[in-house]
Short mmCIF file of C-alpha atoms (C1' of nucleotides) in Angstrom, two decimals:
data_model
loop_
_atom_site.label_atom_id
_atom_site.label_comp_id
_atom_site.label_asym_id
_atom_site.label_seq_id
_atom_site.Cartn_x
_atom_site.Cartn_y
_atom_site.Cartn_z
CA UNK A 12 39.18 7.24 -59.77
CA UNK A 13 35.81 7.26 -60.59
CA UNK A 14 34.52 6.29 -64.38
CA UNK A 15 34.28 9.46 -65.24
CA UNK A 16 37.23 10.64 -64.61
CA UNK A 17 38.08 7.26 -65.92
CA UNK A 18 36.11 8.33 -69.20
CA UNK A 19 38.07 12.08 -69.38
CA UNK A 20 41.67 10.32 -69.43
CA UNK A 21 40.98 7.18 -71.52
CA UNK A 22 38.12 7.92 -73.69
CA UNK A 23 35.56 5.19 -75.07
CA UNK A 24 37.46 2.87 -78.19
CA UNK A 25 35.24 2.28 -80.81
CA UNK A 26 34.13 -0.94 -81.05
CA UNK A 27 35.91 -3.07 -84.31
CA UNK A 28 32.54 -3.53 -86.30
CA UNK A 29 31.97 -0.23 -86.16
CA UNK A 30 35.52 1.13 -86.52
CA UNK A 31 35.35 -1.13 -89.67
CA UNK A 32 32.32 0.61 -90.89
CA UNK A 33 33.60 4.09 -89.90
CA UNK A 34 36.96 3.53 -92.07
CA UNK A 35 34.56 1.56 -95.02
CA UNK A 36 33.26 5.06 -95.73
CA UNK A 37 36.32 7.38 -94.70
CA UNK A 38 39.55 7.13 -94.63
CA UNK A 39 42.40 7.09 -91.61
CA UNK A 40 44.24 10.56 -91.90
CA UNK A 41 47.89 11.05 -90.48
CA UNK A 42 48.23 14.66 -90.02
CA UNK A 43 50.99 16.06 -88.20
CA UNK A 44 51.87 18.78 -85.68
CA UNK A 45 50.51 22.26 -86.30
CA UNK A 46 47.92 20.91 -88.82
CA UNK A 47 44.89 22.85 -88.95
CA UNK A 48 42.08 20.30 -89.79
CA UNK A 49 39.20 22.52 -89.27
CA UNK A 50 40.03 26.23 -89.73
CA UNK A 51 37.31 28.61 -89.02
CA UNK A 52 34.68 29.79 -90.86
CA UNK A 53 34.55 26.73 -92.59
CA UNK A 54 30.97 25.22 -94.44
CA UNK A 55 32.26 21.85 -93.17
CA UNK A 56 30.48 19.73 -90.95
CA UNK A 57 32.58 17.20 -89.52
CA UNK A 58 32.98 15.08 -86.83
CA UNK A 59 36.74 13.73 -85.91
CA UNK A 60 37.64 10.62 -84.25
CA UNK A 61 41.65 10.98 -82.90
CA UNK A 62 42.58 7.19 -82.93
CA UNK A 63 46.34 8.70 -81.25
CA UNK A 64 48.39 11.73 -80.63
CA UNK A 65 46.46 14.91 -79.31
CA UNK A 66 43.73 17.31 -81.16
CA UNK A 67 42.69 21.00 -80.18
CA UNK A 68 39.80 23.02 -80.92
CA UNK A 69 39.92 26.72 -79.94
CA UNK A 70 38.10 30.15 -80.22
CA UNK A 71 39.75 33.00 -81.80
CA UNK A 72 38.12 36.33 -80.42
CA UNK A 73 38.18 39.07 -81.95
CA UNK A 74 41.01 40.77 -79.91
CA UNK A 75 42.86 38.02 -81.34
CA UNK A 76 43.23 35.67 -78.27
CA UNK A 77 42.77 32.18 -79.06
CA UNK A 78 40.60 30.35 -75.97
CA UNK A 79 41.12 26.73 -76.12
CA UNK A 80 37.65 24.87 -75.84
CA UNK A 81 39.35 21.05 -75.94
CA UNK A 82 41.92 18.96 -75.92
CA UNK A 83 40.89 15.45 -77.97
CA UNK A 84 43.26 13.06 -77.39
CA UNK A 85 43.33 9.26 -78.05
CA UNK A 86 39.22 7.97 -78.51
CA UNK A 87 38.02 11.18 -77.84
CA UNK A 88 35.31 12.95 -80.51
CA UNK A 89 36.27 16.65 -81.28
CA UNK A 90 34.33 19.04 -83.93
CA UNK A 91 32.83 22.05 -83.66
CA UNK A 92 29.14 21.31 -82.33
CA UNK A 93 28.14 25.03 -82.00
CA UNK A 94 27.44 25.42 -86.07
CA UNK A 95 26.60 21.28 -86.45
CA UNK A 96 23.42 22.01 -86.33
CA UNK A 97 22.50 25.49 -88.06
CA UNK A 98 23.59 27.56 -91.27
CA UNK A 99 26.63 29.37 -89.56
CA UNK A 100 29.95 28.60 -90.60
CA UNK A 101 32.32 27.16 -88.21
CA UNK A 102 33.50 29.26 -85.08
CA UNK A 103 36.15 26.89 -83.46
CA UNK A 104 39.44 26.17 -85.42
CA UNK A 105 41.07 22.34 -85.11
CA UNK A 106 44.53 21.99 -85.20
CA UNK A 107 46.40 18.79 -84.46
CA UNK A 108 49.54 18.81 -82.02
CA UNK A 109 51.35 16.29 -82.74
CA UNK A 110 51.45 13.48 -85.02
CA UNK A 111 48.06 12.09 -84.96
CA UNK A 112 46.51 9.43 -86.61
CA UNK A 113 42.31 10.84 -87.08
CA UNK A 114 38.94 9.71 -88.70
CA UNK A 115 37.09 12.44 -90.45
CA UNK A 116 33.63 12.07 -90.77
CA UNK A 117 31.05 14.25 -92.87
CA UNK A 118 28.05 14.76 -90.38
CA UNK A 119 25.88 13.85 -93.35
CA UNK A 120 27.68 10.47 -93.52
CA UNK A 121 27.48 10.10 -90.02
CA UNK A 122 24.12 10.17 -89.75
CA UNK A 123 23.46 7.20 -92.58
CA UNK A 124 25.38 5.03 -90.48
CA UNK A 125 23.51 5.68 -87.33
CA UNK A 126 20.40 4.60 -89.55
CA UNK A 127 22.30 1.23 -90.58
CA UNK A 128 24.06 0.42 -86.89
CA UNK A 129 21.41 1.06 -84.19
CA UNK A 130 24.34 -0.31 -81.89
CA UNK A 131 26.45 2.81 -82.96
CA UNK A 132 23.69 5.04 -82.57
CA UNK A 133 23.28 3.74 -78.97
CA UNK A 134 27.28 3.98 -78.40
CA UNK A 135 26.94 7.16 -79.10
CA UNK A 136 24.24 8.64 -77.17
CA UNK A 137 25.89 7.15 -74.01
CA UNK A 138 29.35 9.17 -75.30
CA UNK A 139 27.19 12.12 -75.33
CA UNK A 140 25.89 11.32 -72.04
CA UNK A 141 28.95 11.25 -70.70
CA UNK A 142 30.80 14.52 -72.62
CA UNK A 143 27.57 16.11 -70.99
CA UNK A 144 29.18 15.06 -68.18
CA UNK A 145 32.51 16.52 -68.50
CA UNK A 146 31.13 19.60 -70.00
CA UNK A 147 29.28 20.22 -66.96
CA UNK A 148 32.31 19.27 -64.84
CA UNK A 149 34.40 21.71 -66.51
CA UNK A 150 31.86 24.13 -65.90
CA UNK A 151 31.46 23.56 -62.08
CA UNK A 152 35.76 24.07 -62.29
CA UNK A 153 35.70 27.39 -64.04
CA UNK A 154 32.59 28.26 -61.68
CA UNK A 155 34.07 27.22 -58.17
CA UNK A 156 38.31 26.98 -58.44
CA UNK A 157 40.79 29.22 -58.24
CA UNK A 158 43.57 29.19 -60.96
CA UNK A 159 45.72 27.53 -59.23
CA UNK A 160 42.81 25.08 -58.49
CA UNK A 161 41.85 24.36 -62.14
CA UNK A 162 45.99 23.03 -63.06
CA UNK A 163 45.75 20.95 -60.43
CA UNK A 164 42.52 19.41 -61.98
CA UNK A 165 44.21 19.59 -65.65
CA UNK A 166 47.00 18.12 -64.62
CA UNK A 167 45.57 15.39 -63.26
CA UNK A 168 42.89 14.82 -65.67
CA UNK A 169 45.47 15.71 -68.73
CA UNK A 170 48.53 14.04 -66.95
CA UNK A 171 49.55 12.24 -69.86
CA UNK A 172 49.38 15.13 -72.34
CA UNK A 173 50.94 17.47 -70.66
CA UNK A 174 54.09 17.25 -72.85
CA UNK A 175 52.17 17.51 -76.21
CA UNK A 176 50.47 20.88 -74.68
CA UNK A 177 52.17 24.48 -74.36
CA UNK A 178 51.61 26.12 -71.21
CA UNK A 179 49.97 28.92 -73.27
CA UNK A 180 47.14 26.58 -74.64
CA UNK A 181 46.76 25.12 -71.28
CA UNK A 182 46.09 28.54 -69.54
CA UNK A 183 43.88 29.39 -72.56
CA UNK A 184 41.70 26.23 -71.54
CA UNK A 185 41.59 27.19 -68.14
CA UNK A 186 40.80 30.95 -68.58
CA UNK A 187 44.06 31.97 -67.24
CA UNK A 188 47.16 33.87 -68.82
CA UNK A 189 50.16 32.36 -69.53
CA UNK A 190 51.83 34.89 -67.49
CA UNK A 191 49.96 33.69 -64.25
CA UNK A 192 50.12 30.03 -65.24
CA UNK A 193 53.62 30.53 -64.52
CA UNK A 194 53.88 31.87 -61.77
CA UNK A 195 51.66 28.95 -60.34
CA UNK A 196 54.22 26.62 -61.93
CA UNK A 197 56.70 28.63 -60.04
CA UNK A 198 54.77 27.98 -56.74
CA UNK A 199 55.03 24.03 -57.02
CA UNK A 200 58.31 24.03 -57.42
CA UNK A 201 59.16 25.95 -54.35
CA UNK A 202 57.02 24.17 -51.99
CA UNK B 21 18.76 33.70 -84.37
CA UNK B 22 20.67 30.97 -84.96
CA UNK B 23 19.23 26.91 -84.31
CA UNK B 24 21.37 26.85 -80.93
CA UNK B 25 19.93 30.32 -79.78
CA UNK B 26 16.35 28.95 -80.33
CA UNK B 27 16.84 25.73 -78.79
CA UNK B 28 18.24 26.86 -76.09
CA UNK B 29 15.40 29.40 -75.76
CA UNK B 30 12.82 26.51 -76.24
CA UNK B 31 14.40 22.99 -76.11
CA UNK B 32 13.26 20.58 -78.51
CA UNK B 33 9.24 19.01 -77.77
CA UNK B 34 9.09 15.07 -77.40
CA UNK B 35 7.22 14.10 -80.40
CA UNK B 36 3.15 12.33 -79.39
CA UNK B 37 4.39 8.50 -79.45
CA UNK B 38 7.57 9.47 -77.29
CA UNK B 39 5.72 11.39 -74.85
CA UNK B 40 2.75 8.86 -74.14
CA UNK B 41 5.17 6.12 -74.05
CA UNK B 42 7.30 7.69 -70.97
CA UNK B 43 4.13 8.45 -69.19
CA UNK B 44 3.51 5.02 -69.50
CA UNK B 45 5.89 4.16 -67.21
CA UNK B 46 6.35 7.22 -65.35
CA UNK B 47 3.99 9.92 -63.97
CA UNK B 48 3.24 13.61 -65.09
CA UNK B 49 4.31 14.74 -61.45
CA UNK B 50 3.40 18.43 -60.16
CA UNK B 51 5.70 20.29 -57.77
CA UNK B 52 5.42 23.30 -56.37
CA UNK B 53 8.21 26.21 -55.95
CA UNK B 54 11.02 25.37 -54.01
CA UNK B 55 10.45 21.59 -53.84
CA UNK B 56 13.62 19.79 -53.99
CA UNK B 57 13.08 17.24 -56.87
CA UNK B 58 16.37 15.57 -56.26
CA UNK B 59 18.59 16.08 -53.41
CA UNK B 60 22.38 16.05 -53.59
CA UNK B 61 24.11 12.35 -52.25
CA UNK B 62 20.92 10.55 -53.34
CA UNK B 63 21.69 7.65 -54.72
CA UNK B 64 19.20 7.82 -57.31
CA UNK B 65 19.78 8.05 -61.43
CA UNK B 66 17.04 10.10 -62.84
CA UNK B 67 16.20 11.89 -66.02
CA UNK B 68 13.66 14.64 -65.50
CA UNK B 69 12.31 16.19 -68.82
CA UNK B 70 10.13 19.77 -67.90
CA UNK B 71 6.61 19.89 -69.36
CA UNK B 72 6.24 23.04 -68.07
CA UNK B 73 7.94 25.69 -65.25
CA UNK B 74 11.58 26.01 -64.49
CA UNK B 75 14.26 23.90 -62.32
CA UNK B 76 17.39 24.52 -61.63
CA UNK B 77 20.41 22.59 -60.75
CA UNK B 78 22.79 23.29 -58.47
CA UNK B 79 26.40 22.74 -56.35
CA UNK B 80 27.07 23.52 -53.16
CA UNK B 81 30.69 23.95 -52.31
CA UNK B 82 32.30 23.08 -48.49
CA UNK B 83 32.55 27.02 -47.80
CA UNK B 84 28.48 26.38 -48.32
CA UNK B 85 28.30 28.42 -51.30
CA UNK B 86 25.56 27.29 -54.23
CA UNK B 87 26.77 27.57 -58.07
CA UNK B 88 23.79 26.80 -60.20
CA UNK B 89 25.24 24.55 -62.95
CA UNK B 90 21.85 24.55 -65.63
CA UNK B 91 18.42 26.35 -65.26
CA UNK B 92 15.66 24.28 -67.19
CA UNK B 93 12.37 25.24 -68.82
CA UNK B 94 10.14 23.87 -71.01
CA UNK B 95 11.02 20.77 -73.20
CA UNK B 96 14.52 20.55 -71.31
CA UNK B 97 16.29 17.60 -69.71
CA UNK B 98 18.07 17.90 -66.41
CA UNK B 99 19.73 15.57 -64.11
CA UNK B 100 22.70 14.84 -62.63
CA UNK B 101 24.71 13.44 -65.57
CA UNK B 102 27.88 13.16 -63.78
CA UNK B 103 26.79 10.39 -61.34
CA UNK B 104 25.01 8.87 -63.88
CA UNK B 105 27.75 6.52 -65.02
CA UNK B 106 29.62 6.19 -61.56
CA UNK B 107 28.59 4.94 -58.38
CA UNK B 108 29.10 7.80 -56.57
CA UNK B 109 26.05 9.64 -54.86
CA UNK B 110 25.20 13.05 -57.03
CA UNK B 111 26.43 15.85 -56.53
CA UNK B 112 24.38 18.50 -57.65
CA UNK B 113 20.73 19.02 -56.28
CA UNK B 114 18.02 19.74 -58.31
CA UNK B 115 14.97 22.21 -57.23
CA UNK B 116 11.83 23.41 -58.80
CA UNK B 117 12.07 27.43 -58.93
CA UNK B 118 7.82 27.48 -60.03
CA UNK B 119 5.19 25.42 -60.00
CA UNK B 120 5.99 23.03 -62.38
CA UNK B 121 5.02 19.62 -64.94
CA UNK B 122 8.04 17.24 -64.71
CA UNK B 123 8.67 13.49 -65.84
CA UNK B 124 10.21 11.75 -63.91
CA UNK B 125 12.09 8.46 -65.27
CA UNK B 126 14.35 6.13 -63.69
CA UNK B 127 18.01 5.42 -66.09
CA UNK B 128 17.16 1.84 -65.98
CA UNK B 129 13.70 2.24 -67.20
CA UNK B 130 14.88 4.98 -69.78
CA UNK B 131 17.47 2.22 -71.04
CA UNK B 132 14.38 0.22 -72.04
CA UNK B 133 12.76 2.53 -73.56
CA UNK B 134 15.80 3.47 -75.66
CA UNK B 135 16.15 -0.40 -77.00
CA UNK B 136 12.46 -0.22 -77.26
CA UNK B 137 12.36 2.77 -79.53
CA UNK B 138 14.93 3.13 -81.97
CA UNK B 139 13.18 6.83 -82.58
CA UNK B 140 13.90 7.86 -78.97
CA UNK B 141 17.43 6.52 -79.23
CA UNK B 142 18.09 9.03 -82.44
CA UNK B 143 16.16 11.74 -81.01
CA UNK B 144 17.70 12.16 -77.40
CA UNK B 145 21.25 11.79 -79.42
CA UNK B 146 20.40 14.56 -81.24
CA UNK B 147 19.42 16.30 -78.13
CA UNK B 148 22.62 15.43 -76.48
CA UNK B 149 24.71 16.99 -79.62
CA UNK B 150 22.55 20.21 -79.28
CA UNK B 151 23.29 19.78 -75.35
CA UNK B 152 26.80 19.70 -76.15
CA UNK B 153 26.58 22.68 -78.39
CA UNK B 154 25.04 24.40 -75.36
CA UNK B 155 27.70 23.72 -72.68
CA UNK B 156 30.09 24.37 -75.52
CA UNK B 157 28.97 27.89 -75.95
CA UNK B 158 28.67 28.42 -72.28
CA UNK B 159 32.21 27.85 -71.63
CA UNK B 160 33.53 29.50 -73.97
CA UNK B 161 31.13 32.52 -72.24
CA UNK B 162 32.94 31.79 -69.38
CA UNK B 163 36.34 32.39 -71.03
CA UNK B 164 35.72 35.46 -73.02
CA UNK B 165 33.33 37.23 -71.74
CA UNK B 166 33.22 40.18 -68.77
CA UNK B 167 30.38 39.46 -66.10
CA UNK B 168 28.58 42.22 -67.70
CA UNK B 169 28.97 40.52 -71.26
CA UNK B 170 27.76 37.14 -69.55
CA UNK B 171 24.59 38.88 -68.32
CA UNK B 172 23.24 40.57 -71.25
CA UNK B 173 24.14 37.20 -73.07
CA UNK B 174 22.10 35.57 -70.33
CA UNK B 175 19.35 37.88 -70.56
CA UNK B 176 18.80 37.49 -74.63
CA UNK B 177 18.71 33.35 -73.92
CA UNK B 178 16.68 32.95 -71.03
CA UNK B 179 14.56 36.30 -71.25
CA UNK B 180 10.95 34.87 -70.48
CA UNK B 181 12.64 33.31 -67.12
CA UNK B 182 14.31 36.40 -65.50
CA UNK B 183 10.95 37.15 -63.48
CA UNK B 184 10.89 33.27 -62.12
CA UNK B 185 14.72 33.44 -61.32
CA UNK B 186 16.26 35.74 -58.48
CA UNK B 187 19.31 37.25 -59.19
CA UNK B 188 21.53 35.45 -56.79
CA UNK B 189 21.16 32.31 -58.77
CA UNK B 190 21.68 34.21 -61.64
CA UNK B 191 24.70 35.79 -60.43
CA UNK B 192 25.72 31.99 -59.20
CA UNK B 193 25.07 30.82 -63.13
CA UNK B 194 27.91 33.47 -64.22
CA UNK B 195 29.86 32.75 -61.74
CA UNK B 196 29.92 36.12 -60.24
CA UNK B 197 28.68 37.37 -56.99
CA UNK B 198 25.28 39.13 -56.28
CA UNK B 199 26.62 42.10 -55.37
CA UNK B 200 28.46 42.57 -59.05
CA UNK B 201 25.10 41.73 -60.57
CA UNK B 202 23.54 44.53 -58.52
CA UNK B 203 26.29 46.92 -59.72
CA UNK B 204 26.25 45.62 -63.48
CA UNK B 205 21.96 45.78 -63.28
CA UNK B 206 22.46 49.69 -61.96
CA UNK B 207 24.52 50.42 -64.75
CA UNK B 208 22.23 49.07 -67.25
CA UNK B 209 19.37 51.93 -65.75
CA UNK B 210 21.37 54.92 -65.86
CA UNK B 211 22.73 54.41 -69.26
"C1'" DA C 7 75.94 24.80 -85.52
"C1'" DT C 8 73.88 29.36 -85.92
"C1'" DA C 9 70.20 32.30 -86.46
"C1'" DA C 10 65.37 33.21 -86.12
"C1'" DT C 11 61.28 32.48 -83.91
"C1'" DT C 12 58.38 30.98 -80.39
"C1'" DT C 13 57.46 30.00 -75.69
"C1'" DC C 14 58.30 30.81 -70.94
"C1'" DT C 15 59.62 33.53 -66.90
"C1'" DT C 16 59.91 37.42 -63.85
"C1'" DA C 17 59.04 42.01 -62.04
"C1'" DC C 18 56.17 45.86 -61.49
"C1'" DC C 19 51.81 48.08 -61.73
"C1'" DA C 20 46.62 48.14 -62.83
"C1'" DT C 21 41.95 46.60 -62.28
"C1'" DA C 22 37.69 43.77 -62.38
"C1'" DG C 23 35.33 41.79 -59.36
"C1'" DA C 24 35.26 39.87 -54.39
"C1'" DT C 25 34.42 40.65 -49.65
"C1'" DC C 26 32.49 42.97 -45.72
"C1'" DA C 27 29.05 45.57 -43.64
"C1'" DA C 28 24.91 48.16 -43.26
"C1'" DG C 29 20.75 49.56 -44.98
"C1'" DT C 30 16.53 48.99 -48.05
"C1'" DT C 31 13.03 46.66 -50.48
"C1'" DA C 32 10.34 42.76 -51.45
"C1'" DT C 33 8.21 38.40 -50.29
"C1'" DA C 34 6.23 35.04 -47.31
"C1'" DT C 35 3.96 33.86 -42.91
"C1'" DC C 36 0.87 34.39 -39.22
"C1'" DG D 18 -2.21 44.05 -42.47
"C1'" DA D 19 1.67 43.38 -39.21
"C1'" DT D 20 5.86 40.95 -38.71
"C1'" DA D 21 9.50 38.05 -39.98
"C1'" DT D 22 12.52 36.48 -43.43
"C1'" DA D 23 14.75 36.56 -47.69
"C1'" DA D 24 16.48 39.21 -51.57
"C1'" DC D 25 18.54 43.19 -53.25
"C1'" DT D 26 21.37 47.49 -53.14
"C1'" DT D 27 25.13 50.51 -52.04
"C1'" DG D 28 29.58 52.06 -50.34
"C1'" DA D 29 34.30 51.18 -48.72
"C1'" DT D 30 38.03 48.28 -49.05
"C1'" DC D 31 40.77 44.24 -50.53
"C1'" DT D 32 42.81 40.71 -53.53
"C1'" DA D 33 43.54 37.47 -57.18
"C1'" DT D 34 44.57 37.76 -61.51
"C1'" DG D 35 45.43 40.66 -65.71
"C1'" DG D 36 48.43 43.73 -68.51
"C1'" DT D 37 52.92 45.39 -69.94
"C1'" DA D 38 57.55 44.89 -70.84
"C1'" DA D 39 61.95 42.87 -71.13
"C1'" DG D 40 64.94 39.11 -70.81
"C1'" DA D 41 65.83 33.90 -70.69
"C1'" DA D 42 65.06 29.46 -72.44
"C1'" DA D 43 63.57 26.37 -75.74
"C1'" DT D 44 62.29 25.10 -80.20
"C1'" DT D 45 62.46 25.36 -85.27
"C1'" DA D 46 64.46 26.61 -89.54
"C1'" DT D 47 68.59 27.55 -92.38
#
DNA sequence: ATAATTTCTTACCATAGATCAAGTTATATC
DNA sequence: GATATAACTTGATCTATGGTAAGAAATTAT
């Protein structure tokens, strides 16, 4: 296992001066299954630290069909970075899936702390390295597997989740249907 | 347009100091189309920010088959960021599809300048959250979208490339083959 | 516990896009 | 400018995965 597959299972902890700092100026949330943190269309901009349990963020299109763009689950940052930046409101919804214990973060607070803790802004530029990382990894997945391909990969990059996840959101991350997610389930039990 | 659409149109420009001090310790280096800038299982760890021209990274599966994982123009960053952090050898190859100005800097001498310049630091993190943004929205292109959809989104963000880039490495960006492209480009005339 | 709701499975049929193959056009090389 | 090579197009067929529908299983609410 390399460290960045290391990095997609286990996440980066904070380190305690600044998860003291983070928690000085926000607050530890418990929210609980089916939550919706972010919902869509929202002026918020926030970023979420999941300190345990398991995070989504997903797509509704307009057909209605939700597409799962990640699963945040214990040290991992999830918000919706498409609108972070510009006027939009936001296009990803974030719902919690089980009992999770969070930091929410206004972006606008965010940023004064990276001005006081150079350390934090540093910790989190080599994060960003590495979601870059596993952005682009999922990409090469969706570019070169086959479905049946891309659960093996989940599964073992998401082993620990997969109770916490519904087979529907999982085929919605992958770009599958349900309906065919099953019948690759099927598959590994016969063989 | 949105801020995303427009940087990833036109990346974000190194501000004056930034840019003298990485030619400092690097070299405005000129290659010429085709030139392989970084070739995959090379142990090296390089950044490689494009003054001017276009590269393009790329994967080549065991079947032999290329899938080009980012294009880069002008003020963009590419390298292989999923070796960065690992000791494996990287996996993706990077080429130079023009003539073209690149930097050319070393991780370990980009570390330095990052404790160096706090300014850097907060700028490429920045970068990397608009990066993030970018692979954000391409997956979720790569969920939703037909490969006719993914092409006419291609064409509005990389419009002033499509005469540098054939359409087989197009068609490998989408993740469709160059024969669909062909079909999908035909349709576009007749209607 | 029972009912209501949601998720999962299975079967059958439909289709977008892949593959194969052959020709055409464009680009690079001498 | 002729020739070789690479890129693109087009048609015929194939296939992995999608869509639909209906029932089974699991979860949640009463």
């Amino acid at each position: 296992m390399n460290e960045l597959t290391d990095y997609i299972k286990k996440g980066i902890p904070l380190s305690d001066d600044i998860q003291n700092k983070l928690e000085e100026i926000t607050v530890e949330k418990k929210v609980v299954k089916g939550e919706i943190i972010l919902p869509e269309n929202s002026n918020k901009k926030e970023h979420i630290f999941v300190a345990s349990g398991c995070l989504r963020s997903f797509y509704k299109a307009e057909n209605g069909k939700e597409h799962t763009l990640q699963f945040a689950i214990k040290n991992w940052w999830i918000g919706d970075y498409m609108t972070l930046y510009t006027n939009d409101k936001s296009v990803v919804s974030i719902e919690s899936l089980s009992h999770s214990k969070i930091l929410v973060i206004d972006h606008s607070n965010i940023e004064k702390i990276y001005l006081e803790y150079p350390q934090f802004e540093a910790f989190q530029r080599r994060n960003f390295e590495r979601r870059i990382a596993t952005l682009q990894k999922r990409i090469l997945s969706l570019l070169t597997l086959s479905a049946s391909e891309k659960y093996d990969q989940f599964v073992t990059d998401y082993a620990a989740f997969e109770k916490v996840i519904p087979n529907y959101q999982i085929a919605s991350y992958l770009g599958i249907t349900p309906e065919s997610l099953s019948r690759i389930r099927k598959e590994r039990i016969n063989k």
